[in-house]
Coordinates of C-alpha atoms in Angstrom, one line a residue:
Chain A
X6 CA 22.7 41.5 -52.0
X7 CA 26.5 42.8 -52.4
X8 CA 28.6 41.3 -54.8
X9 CA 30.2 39.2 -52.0
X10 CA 27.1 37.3 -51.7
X11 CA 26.4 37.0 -55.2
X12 CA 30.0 35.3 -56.1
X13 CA 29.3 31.7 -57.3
X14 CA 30.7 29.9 -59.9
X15 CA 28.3 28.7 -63.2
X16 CA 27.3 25.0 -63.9
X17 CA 29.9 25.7 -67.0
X18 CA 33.2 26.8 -65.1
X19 CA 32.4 23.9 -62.8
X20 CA 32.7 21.2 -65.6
X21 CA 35.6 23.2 -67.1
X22 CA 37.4 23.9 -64.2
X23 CA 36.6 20.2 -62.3
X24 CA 37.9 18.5 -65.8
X25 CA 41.4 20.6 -65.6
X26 CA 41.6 19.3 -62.2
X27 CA 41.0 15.6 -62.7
X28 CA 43.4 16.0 -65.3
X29 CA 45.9 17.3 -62.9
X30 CA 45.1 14.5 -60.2
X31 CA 45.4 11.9 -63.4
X32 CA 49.0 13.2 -64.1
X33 CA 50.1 12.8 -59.9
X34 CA 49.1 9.3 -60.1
X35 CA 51.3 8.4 -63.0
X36 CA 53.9 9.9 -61.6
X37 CA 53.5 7.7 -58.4
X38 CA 52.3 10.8 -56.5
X39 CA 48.9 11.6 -54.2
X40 CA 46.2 11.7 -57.2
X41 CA 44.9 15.4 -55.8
X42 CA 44.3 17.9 -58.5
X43 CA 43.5 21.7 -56.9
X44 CA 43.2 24.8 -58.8
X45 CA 42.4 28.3 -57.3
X46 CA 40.5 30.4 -59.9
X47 CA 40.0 33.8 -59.8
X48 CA 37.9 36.1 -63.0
X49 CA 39.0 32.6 -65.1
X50 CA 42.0 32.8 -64.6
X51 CA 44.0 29.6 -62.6
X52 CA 45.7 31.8 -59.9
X53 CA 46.7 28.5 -57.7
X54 CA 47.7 25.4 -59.0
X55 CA 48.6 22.9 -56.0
X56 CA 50.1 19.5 -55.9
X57 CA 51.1 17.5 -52.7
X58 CA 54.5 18.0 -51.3
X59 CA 54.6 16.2 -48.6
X60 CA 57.8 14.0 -49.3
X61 CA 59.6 16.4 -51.0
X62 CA 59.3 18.9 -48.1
X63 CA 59.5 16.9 -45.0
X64 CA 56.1 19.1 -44.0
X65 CA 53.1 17.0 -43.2
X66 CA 50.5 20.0 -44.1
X67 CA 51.9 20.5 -47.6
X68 CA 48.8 19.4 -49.1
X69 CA 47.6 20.7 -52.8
X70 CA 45.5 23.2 -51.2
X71 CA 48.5 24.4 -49.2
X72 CA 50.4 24.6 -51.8
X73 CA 47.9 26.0 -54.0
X74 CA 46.9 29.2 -51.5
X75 CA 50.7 30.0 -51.6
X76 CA 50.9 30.6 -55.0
X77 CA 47.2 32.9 -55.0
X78 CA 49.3 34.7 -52.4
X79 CA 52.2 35.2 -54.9
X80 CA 50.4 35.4 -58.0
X81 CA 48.5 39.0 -56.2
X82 CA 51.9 40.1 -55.0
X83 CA 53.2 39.6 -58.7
X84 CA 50.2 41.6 -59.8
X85 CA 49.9 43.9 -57.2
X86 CA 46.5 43.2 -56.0
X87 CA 45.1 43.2 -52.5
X88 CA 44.7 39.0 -51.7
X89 CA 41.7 39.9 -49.6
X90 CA 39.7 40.9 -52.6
X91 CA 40.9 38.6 -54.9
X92 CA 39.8 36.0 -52.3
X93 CA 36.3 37.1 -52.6
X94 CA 36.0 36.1 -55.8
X95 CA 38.3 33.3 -55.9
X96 CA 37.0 29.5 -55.8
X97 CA 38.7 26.4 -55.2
X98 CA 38.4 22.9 -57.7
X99 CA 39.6 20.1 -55.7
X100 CA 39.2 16.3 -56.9
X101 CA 39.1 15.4 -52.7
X102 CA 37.1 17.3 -50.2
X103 CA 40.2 19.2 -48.3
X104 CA 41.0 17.7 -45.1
X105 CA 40.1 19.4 -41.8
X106 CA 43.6 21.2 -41.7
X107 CA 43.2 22.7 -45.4
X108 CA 39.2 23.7 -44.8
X109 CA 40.6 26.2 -41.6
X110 CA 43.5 27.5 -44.0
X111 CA 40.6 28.0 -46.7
X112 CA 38.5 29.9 -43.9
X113 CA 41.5 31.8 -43.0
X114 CA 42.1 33.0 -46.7
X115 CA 37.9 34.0 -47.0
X116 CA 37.6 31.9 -50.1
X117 CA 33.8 31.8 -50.5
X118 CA 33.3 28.7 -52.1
X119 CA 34.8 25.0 -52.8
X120 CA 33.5 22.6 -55.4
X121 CA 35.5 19.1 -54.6
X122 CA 34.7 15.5 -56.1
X123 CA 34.9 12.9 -53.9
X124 CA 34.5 13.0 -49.8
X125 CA 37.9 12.4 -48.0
X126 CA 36.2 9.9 -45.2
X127 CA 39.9 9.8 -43.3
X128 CA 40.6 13.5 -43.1
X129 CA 37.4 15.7 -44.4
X130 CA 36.8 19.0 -42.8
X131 CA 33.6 19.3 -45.0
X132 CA 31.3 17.5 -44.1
X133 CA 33.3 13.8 -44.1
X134 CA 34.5 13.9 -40.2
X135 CA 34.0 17.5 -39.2
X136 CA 32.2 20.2 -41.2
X137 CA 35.0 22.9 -40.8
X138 CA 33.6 24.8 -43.5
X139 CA 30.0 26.1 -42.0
X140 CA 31.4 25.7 -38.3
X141 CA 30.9 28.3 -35.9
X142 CA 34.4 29.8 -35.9
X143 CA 34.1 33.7 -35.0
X144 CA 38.3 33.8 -35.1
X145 CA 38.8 31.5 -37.9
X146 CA 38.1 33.2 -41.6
X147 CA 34.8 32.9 -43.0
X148 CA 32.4 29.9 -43.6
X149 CA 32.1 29.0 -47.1
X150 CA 29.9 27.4 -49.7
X151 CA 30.4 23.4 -50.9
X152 CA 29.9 22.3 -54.4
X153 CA 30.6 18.4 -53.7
X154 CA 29.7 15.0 -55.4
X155 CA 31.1 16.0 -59.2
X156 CA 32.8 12.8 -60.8
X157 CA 33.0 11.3 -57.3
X158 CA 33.5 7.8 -58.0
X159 CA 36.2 8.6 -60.6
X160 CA 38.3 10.5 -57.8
X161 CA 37.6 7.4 -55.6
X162 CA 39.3 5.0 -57.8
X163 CA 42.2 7.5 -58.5
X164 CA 43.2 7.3 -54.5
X165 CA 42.3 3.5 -54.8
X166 CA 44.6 2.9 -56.8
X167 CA 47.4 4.8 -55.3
X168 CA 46.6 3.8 -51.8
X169 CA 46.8 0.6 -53.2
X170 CA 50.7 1.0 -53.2
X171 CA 52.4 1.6 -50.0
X172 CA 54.1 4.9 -48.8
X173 CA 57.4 4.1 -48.3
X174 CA 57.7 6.9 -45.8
X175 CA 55.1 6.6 -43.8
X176 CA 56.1 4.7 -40.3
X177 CA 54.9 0.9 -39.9
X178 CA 51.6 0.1 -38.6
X179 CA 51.7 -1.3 -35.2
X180 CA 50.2 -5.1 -35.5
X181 CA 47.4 -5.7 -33.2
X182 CA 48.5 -8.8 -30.8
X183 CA 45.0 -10.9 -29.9
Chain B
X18 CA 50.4 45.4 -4.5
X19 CA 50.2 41.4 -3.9
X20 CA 51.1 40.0 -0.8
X21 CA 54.1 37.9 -1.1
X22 CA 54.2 34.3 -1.5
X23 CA 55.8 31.9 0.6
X24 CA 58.8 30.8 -0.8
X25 CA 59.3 26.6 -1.0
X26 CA 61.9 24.7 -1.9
X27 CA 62.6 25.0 -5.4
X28 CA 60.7 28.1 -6.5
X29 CA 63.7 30.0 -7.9
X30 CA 62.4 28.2 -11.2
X31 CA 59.0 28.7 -10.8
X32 CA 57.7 25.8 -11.3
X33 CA 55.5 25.3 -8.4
X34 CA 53.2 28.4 -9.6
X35 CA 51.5 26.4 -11.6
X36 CA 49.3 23.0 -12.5
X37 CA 48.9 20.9 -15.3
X38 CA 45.6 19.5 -15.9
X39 CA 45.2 17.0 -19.2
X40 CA 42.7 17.6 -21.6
X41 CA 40.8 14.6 -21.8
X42 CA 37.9 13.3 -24.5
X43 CA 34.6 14.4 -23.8
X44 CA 33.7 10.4 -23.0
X45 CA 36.4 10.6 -20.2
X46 CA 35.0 14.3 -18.9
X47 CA 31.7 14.3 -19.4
X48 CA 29.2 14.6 -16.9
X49 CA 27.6 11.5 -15.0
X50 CA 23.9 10.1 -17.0
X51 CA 21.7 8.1 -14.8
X52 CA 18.8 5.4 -16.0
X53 CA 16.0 4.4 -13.9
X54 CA 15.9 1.1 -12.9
X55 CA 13.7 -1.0 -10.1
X56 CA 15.4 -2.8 -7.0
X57 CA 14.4 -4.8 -4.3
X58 CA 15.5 -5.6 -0.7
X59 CA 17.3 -9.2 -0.3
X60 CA 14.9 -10.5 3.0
X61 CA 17.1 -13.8 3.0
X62 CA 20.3 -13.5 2.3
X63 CA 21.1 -17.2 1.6
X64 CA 18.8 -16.8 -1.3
X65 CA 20.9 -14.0 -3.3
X66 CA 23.1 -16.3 -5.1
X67 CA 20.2 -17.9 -6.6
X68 CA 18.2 -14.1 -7.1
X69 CA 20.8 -13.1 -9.1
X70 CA 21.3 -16.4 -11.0
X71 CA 17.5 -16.3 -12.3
X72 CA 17.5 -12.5 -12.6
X73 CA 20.0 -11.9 -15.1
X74 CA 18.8 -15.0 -17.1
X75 CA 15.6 -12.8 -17.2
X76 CA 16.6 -9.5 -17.1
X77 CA 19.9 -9.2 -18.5
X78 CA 20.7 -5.6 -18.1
X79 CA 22.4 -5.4 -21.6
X80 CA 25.1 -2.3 -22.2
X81 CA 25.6 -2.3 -18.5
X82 CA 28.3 -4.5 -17.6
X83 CA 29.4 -1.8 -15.4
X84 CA 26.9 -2.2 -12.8
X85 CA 27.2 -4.2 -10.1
X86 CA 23.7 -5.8 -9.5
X87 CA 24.1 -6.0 -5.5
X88 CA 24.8 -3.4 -3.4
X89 CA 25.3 -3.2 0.7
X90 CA 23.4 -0.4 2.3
X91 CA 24.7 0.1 5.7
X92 CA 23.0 0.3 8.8
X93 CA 19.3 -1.4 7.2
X94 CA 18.0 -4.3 8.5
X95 CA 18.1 -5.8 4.9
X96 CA 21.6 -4.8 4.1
X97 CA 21.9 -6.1 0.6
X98 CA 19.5 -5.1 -2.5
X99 CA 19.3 -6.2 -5.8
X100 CA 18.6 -4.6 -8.7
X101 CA 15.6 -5.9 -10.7
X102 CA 15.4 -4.4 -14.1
X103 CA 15.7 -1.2 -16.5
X104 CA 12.7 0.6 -16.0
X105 CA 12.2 0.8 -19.6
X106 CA 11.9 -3.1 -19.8
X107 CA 10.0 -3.4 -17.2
X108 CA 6.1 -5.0 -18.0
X109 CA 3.1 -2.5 -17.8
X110 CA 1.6 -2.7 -14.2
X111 CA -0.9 -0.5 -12.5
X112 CA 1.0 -0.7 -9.4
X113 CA 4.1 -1.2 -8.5
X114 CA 4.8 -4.8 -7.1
X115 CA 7.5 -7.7 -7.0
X116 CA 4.2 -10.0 -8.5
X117 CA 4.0 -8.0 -11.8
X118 CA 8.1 -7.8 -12.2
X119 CA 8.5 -10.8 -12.0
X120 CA 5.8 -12.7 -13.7
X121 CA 6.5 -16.2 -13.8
X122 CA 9.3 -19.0 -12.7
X123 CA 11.2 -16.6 -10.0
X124 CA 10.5 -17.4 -6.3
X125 CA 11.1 -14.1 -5.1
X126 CA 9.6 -14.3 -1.2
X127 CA 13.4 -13.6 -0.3
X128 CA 12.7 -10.3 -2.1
X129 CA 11.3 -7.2 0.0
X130 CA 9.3 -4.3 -1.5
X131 CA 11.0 -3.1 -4.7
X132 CA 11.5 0.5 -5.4
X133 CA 12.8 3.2 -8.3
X134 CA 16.3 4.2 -8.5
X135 CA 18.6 6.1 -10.9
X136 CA 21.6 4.0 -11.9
X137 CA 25.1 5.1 -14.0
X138 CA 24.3 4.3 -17.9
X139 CA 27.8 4.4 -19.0
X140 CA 30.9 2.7 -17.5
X141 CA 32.9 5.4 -15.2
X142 CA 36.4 6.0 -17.5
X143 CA 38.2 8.7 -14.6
X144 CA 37.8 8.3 -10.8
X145 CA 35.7 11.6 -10.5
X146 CA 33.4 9.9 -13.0
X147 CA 33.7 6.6 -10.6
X148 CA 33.2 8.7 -7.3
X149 CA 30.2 10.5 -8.8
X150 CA 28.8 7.4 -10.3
X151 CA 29.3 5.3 -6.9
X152 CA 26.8 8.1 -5.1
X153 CA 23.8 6.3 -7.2
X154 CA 24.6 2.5 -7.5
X155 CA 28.2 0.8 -7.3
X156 CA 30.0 -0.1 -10.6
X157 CA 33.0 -2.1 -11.5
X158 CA 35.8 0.3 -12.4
X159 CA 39.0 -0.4 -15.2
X160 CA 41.1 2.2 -13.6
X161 CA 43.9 4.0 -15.8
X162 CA 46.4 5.2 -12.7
X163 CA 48.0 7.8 -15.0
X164 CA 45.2 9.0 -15.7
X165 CA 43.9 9.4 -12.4
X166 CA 47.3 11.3 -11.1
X167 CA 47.2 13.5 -14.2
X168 CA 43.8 14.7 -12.9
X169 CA 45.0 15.5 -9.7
X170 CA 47.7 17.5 -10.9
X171 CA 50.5 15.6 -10.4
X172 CA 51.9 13.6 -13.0
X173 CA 54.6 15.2 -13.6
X174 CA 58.0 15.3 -10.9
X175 CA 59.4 18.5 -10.1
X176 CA 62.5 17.8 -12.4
X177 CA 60.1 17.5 -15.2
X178 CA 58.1 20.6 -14.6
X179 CA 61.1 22.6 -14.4
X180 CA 62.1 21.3 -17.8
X181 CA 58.4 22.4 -19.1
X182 CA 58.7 25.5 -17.5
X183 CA 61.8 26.5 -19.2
X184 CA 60.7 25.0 -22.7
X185 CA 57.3 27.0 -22.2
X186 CA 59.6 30.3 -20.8
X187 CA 61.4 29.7 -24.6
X188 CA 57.7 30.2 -25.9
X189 CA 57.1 32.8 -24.5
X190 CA 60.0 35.0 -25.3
X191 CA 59.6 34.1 -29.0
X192 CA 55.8 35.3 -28.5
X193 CA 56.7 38.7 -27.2
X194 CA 59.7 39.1 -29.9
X195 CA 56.8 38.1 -33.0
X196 CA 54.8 40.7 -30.8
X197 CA 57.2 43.4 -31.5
X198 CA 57.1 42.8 -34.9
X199 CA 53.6 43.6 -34.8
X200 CA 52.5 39.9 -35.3
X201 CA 49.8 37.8 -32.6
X202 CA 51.5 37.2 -29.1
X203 CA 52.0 34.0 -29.7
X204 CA 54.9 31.5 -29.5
X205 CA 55.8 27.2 -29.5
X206 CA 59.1 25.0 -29.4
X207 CA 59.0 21.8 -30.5
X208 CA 61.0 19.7 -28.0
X209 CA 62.3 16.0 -28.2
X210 CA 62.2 14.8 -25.2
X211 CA 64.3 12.2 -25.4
X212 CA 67.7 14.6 -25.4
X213 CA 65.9 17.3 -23.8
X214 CA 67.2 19.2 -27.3
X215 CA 65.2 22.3 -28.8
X216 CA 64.4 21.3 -32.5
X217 CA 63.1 24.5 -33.4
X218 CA 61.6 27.7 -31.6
X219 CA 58.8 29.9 -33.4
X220 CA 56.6 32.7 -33.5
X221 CA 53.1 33.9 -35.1
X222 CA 54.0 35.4 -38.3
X223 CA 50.8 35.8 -39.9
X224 CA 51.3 39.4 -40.8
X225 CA 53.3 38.2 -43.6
X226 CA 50.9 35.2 -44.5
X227 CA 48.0 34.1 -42.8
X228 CA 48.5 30.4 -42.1
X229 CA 51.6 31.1 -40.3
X230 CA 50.7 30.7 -37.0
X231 CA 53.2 29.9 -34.8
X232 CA 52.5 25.9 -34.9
X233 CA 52.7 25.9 -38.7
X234 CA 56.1 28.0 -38.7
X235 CA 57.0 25.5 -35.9
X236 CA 56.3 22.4 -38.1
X237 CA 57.9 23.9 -40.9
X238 CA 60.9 25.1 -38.7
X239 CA 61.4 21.2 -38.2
X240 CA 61.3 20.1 -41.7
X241 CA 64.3 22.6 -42.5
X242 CA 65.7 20.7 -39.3
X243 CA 65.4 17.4 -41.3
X244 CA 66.8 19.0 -44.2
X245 CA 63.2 19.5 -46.1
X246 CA 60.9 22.8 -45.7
X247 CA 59.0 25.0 -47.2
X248 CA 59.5 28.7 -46.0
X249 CA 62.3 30.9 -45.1
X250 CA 61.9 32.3 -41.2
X251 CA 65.5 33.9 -41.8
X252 CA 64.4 37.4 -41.7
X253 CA 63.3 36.2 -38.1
X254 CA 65.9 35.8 -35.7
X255 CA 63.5 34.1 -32.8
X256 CA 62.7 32.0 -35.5
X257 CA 64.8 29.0 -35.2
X258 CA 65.7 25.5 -35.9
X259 CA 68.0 22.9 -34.6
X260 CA 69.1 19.6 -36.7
X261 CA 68.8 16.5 -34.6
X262 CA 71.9 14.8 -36.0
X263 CA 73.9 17.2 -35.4
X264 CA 76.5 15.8 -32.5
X265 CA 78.5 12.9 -32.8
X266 CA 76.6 10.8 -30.2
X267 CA 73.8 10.8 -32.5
X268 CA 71.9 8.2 -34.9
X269 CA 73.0 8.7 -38.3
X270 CA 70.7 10.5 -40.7
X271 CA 69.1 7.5 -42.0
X272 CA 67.0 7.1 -38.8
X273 CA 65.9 10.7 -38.5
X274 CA 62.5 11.5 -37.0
X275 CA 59.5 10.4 -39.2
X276 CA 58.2 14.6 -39.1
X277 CA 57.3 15.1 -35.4
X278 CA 56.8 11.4 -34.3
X279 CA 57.8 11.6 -30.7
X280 CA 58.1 15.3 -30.1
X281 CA 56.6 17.6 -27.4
X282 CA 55.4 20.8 -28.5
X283 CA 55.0 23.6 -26.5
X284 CA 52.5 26.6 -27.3
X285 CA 51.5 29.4 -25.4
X286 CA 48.1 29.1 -26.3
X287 CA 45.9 26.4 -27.6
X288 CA 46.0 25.9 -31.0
X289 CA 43.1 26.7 -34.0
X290 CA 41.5 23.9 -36.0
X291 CA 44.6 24.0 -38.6
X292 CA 47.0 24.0 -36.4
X293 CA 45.6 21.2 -34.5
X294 CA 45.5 19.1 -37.3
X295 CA 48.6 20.0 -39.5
X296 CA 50.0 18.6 -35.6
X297 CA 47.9 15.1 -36.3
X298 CA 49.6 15.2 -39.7
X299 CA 52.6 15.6 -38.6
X300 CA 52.2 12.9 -35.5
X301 CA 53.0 15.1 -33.0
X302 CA 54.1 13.2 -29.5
X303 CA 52.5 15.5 -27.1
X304 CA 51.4 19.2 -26.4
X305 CA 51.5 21.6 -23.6
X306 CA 49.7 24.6 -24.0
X307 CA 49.2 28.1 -21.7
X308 CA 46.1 29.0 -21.4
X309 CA 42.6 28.1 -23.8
X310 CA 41.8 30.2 -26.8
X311 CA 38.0 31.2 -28.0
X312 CA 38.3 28.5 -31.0
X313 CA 40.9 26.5 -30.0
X314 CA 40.8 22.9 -31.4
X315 CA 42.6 20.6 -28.5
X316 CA 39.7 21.3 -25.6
X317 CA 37.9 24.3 -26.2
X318 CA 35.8 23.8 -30.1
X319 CA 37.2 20.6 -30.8
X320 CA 39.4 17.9 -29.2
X321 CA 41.0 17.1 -32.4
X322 CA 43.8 14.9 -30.3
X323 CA 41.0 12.4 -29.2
X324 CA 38.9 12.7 -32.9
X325 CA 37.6 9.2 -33.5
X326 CA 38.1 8.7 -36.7
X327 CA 41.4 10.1 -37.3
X328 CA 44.5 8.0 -37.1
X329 CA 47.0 9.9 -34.7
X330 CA 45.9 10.7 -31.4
X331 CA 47.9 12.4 -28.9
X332 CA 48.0 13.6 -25.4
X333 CA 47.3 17.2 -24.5
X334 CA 47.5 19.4 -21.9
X335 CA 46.5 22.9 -20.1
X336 CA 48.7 25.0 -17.6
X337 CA 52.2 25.4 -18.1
X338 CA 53.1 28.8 -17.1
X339 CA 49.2 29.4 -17.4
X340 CA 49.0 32.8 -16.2
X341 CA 51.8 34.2 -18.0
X342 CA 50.4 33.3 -21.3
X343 CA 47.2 34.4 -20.2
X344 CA 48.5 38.1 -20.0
X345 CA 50.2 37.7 -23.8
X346 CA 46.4 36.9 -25.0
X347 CA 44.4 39.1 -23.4
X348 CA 46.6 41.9 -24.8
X349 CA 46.3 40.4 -28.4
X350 CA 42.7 40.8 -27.2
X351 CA 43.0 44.4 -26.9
X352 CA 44.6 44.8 -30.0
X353 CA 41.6 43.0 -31.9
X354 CA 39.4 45.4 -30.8
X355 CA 41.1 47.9 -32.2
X356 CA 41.2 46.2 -35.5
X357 CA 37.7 45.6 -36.0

């Protein structure tokens, strides 16, 4: 097996790295924003660190992951290393299971493996409404592995909570006429 | 050499070189399913009313509203038969025969010797589905006119083709300039097509970072346009955006678009699975699209626009200046075989 296939992260960097994360998603909600914590780590070190900007940027796909690849992009510029082997060894922690958008764009960038918390049953492109992630895709990226199910129910009641509150932005729903 | 086309009325644009198909859910494309079921022969005709009447009190035919339970065959001397039951709810019998069918309480010597036949199992949604359906047994049929004309071909008038044809021309010339650049041959405008105004005009730029596929530098393209964005396109002069509110007859700002609520976008080839769904994110009116790609995500992989479960659907469709954007994939094509 090459070292490619050997990439996985411990039981270890999973709690660490999934408890940095919640805290991260924690922090959104206070501050009234979309309780997604994401970090991209790479040789533990946080290469990524995504929050949604949505709102801010007037651009629907600027979800945490989104946001988060951009930076791993920077961060090997800043350090001059090739992104495509970085991304080998690079895994994502996401409180959510990325939506079917972000799975593709996690393809595209080769990233081997995603641990998430909860499944995203409006959006999820791993499993929740299409499984993005293992799909047969010859011109999209790579597949990649799924660590899901860690502190589920506490990422549930995070976008509870905040779904609870209305987006102001977000156009009225049209009311069904009987 | 090609032999030379007639010219019509009106092909100085080009517009009549090509169709536009939509790109409908598999429900509304899929092929015809049959289910067996048994029918009779109506001897007496006076009796059908009552036939049916105790028929679908004992066989109800449940799921398959869509069926009509009488049909006229031309030309027999027993023009009208009924149908009698699913054969999968029919009783066990050794032999076929209107006695074991109907078991008990139906006077059924108005009823001639009953036979197998395949019948539709799912309401017809299109006309070919109706046409093809009608062949086997007749069933009722909820018709969606636009629908029907789309399929045809024809929805759209000749004014409104030659507006595609010069949005999807726009495209294309953006495609060709990211091409020189060394990017995929691949370009989209996003279109409101309420003014007829450009909002913004993009190319593929993924040389420079991998999710920029034309779509996404599109969608950013029109955030800028609403004053928001993420990304510079500067360094790209086919790369380019328009804001909405920018002459006087205008709403003001406070009304802008919500994203790409109500837009058309135009791609010269069918978007992958991100870009198909950063468009659902961004409610995206409608799309036109060149010609199919190997994993594209609104008709070949996926049909993300008709997705169940998501909430923004959207209406799709195949052909604008086809062929021309045909010929800018197949020499990306080339170029990924050198690559790998």
């Amino acid at each position: 097996m090459g070292t490619e296939e050997s990439f996985y992260p411990s039981e270890e960097d999973i709690e660490k790295w999934m408890s940095r994360a919640f805290d991260m998603a924690r922090e959104a909600l206070q501050n009234g924003e979309v309780p997604v914590g994401c970090l991209l780590v790479y040789n533990q070190e946080v290469v990524g660190k995504g929050r949604n900007e949505v709102n801010e940027t007037k651009n629907a796909t600027r979800h945490a992951e989104m946001v988060a690849l951009d930076q791993l992009q920077d961060w090997c510029r800043r350090s001059n290393l090739d992104v495509r082997c970085v991304c080998e060894r690079t895994a994502l922690y996401v409180t959510v299971e990325p939506c079917i958008m972000c799975a593709a764009a996690l393809r595209l960038f080769k990233l081997p493996v995603v641990v998430f918390g909860c499944r995203n049953d409006r959006f999820g492109g791993c499993g929740s409404v299409l499984d993005v992630a293992s799909a047969d895709l010859p011109l999209t990226g790579n597949t990649f592995k799924c660590v899901s199910g860690h502190r589920a129910e506490e990422a549930v009641e995070m976008l509870k909570t905040f779904y609870r509150q209305e987006n102001p932005n977000a156009p009225k729903p049209k009311t069904r006429k009987d | 050499m090609e032999p030379q086309r007639k010219r019509w009325k009106g092909s100085e644009c080009g517009s009549d070189s090509w169709t536009v198909y939509p790109v409908l859910s598999d429900e509304q494309s899929q092929d015809l399913e049959l289910v067996e079921a048994f029918a009779a022969p109506v001897l007496n005709k006076k009796e059908t009313s009552r036939l049916l009447r105790e028929l679908s009190s004992l066989y109800p035919m449940s799921g398959l509203q869509h069926i009509k339970r009488v049909r006229t065959v031309k030309g027999s001397p027993h023009p009208l038969e009924v149908l009698l039951c699913l054969v999968r709810d029919a009783p066990h019998m050794e032999v076929l025969s209107i006695d074991s069918l109907l078991p008990s309480g139906v006077k059924h010597d108005a009823l001639g010797e009953p036979f197998r036949v395949k019948i539709p199992a799912r309401p017809p949604l299109t006309r070919p589905q109706f046409e093809q359906a009608g062949k086997h047994w007749p069933t009722s049929f909820h018709e969606d006119k636009q629908v029907t004309v789309a399929l045809r071909g024809e929805l759209f008038t000749a004014p409104q083709k030659a507006s595609m044809h010069m949005h999807m021309m726009s495209a294309l010339t953006a495609a060709k300039a990211g091409s020189e650049l060394g990017m995929d041959a691949v370009g989209a405008v996003v279109v409101d097509p309420s003014t007829e105004k450009v909002i913004a005009v993009g190319h593929d730029c993924r040389g420079d970072h991998p999710l920029h596929h034309a779509v996404m530098v599109c969608i950013d393209l029109v955030a800028r346009s609403q004053a928001g964005g993420s990304y510079y396109f500067d360094q790209y002069p086919a790369c380019t955006f328009t804001p909405p509110a920018s002459d006087t007859f205008q709403s003001p700002p406070s009304s802008l678009p919500y994203i790409c609520t109500g837009y058309d976008l135009y791609v010269t080839r069918e978007p992958c699975i991100m870009c198909a769904m950063a468009l659902v994110h961004s409610r995206i009116g409608r799309v036109f699209y060149g010609t199919a790609s190997a994993d594209g995500a609104l008709g070949r992989k996926y049909k993300i626009h008709t997705q169940k479960d998501l909430n923004h659907h959207f209406e799709v469709y195949r052909g604008v200046l086809g062929e021309q954007c045909e010929d800018l994939t197949s020499k990306v094509e080339v170029y990924r075989k050198v690559d790998y």
